[in-house]
Structure formats: C-alpha cells, structure tokens
C-alpha cells in the first residue's frame, strides 16, 4: 500500500508517520493489490483539536474516514479513523468482495467486532424533478429557501450537472460532474 501524507498547520513527525504506517498495515491485509493507495491528511484546528483524514483507493473503490481528537493527540485520531474504515469494510464485506477482485479482499473477521451485515440497500422513496440551469449562487439560494443540505442543478456556466451542499465546518461546497481531466 502506497501512503501519501498531507499536513495542514502541523509538521509531520517521524513518530506519527511510523505510527500511522503501523496502523494502516492492519488494513493492508484486506487488500492484496499493489495499486492500493492511502492518502492521509493531518490538521490541527484553532482549539488544538487534531484531525486525521484517511482515504484508501483500491481501483474504483474508495473508503474514507475523518476523525477528530479533542485532546490534541494525533495518535487517537489515527486510531479512530483506521477503526472506522475497518468497520466500513466489515459491514459491507459482501458488496466489496463483489466489487473488488475476489482475491484482493481477504475477510478475516476480527474478534472484537460484532457488526450486523446489511442485506441489501433498500430504496424507500424516489423523487423526480426537472434540473434547471442556474448559477451556483442561485442554487445556494434555492437550497437555503428549501432548508435542504444539498441541491442538484444544471450549471449555466458549463451546462454540467452540479451539486451545492452545506459543509459541516461552515460555508458551501460545489460538486461538478463531468469527465476527469
């Protein structure tokens, strides 16, 4: 597993790097391919909360966890993120096994986890609506008027289907669909 580190407002110490690599080695047993990559982002907020974000990409499968440690301990944030990703793998192991190469996902149940596996995704309701051309600012206004967390619209600038959403940390985000460049 290739690991890429990014740090925001914090220097990366060798001890944190070694600890993270040791904890991610626990997850490497689930993936056997050489194309598996982990992206780890460390950040420290104003109130000394440490944030660890781990994203693992194996082919087209993406697993992501972002956790915070209020006590300023980056190791506990890394532990929480790794545990959260492992729970995602165990919870969705049959779906992941179908999606990934069958030999790439080795399912060794961990004794301290008792997670009930979901049978199928059940779609309870389907909504259809016309996607109207508008600017991202108009879409944010519509989203706020509807009191929703996100809003789908056709971007009048480039005619792509786009999504605006409210970020947990404040502000807004924009997702633009289309071909990868």
Tab-separated table of N, CA, C and O in Angstrom, residues 27-36 58 61 96-97 99-107:
chain	number	residue	atom	x	y	z
A	27	UNK	N	-4.896	-2.541	7.969
A	27	UNK	CA	-5.880	-2.525	6.891
A	27	UNK	C	-5.331	-3.150	5.608
A	27	UNK	O	-6.099	-3.604	4.769
A	28	UNK	N	-4.023	-3.166	5.453
A	28	UNK	CA	-3.421	-3.693	4.225
A	28	UNK	C	-3.740	-5.162	4.029
A	28	UNK	O	-3.738	-5.653	2.896
A	29	UNK	N	-4.055	-5.868	5.100
A	29	UNK	CA	-4.378	-7.291	4.970
A	29	UNK	C	-5.685	-7.506	4.210
A	29	UNK	O	-5.921	-8.582	3.675
A	30	UNK	N	-6.542	-6.496	4.116
A	30	UNK	CA	-7.793	-6.622	3.381
A	30	UNK	C	-7.595	-6.446	1.875
A	30	UNK	O	-8.451	-6.801	1.091
A	31	UNK	N	-6.486	-5.831	1.480
A	31	UNK	CA	-6.218	-5.550	0.068
A	31	UNK	C	-4.926	-6.231	-0.344
A	31	UNK	O	-3.910	-6.091	0.320
A	32	UNK	N	-4.969	-6.946	-1.455
A	32	UNK	CA	-3.778	-7.655	-1.907
A	32	UNK	C	-3.159	-7.021	-3.144
A	32	UNK	O	-2.096	-7.413	-3.559
A	33	UNK	N	-3.810	-6.064	-3.731
A	33	UNK	CA	-3.291	-5.445	-4.950
A	33	UNK	C	-2.193	-4.434	-4.660
A	33	UNK	O	-2.145	-3.821	-3.597
A	34	UNK	N	-1.295	-4.272	-5.636
A	34	UNK	CA	-0.225	-3.285	-5.499
A	34	UNK	C	-0.702	-1.877	-5.826
A	34	UNK	O	0.007	-0.911	-5.577
A	35	UNK	N	-1.901	-1.775	-6.401
A	35	UNK	CA	-2.408	-0.463	-6.793
A	35	UNK	C	-3.193	0.227	-5.679
A	35	UNK	O	-3.766	1.278	-5.887
A	36	UNK	N	-3.205	-0.326	-4.481
A	36	UNK	CA	-3.899	0.282	-3.358
A	36	UNK	C	-3.094	1.484	-2.856
A	36	UNK	O	-1.893	1.384	-2.642
A	58	UNK	N	-8.673	1.681	-3.891
A	58	UNK	CA	-8.265	0.410	-4.480
A	58	UNK	C	-9.096	0.226	-5.739
A	58	UNK	O	-10.263	-0.173	-5.662
A	61	UNK	N	-12.847	1.551	-5.859
A	61	UNK	CA	-13.415	1.581	-4.518
A	61	UNK	C	-12.704	2.622	-3.674
A	61	UNK	O	-11.478	2.670	-3.637
A	96	UNK	N	-18.278	-5.369	-1.108
A	96	UNK	CA	-16.914	-5.065	-1.513
A	96	UNK	C	-16.272	-6.254	-2.208
A	96	UNK	O	-15.522	-6.088	-3.163
A	97	UNK	N	-16.557	-7.454	-1.755
A	97	UNK	CA	-15.978	-8.638	-2.385
A	97	UNK	C	-16.481	-8.783	-3.821
A	97	UNK	O	-15.736	-9.192	-4.703
A	99	UNK	N	-17.416	-6.248	-5.712
A	99	UNK	CA	-16.914	-5.114	-6.470
A	99	UNK	C	-15.425	-5.229	-6.744
A	99	UNK	O	-14.949	-4.889	-7.814
A	100	UNK	N	-14.665	-5.651	-5.754
A	100	UNK	CA	-13.231	-5.808	-5.920
A	100	UNK	C	-12.949	-7.176	-6.522
A	100	UNK	O	-13.813	-8.041	-6.565
A	101	UNK	N	-11.743	-7.375	-6.950
A	101	UNK	CA	-11.351	-8.713	-7.390
A	101	UNK	C	-11.524	-9.651	-6.212
A	101	UNK	O	-11.186	-9.328	-5.084
A	102	UNK	N	-12.036	-10.823	-6.459
A	102	UNK	CA	-12.359	-11.729	-5.359
A	102	UNK	C	-11.134	-12.089	-4.543
A	102	UNK	O	-11.222	-12.317	-3.348
A	103	UNK	N	-9.961	-12.133	-5.175
A	103	UNK	CA	-8.767	-12.482	-4.403
A	103	UNK	C	-8.137	-11.272	-3.718
A	103	UNK	O	-7.221	-11.414	-2.935
A	104	UNK	N	-8.640	-10.063	-4.000
A	104	UNK	CA	-8.000	-8.883	-3.420
A	104	UNK	C	-8.508	-8.555	-2.030
A	104	UNK	O	-7.870	-7.836	-1.292
A	105	UNK	N	-9.651	-9.057	-1.653
A	105	UNK	CA	-10.221	-8.742	-0.352
A	105	UNK	C	-10.224	-9.993	0.501
A	105	UNK	O	-10.921	-10.945	0.234
A	106	UNK	N	-9.399	-9.970	1.540
A	106	UNK	CA	-9.293	-11.120	2.425
A	106	UNK	C	-10.091	-10.811	3.675
A	106	UNK	O	-9.744	-9.930	4.436
A	107	UNK	N	-11.174	-11.517	3.883
A	107	UNK	CA	-12.054	-11.240	5.010
A	107	UNK	C	-11.706	-12.122	6.191
A	107	UNK	O	-12.082	-13.282	6.252
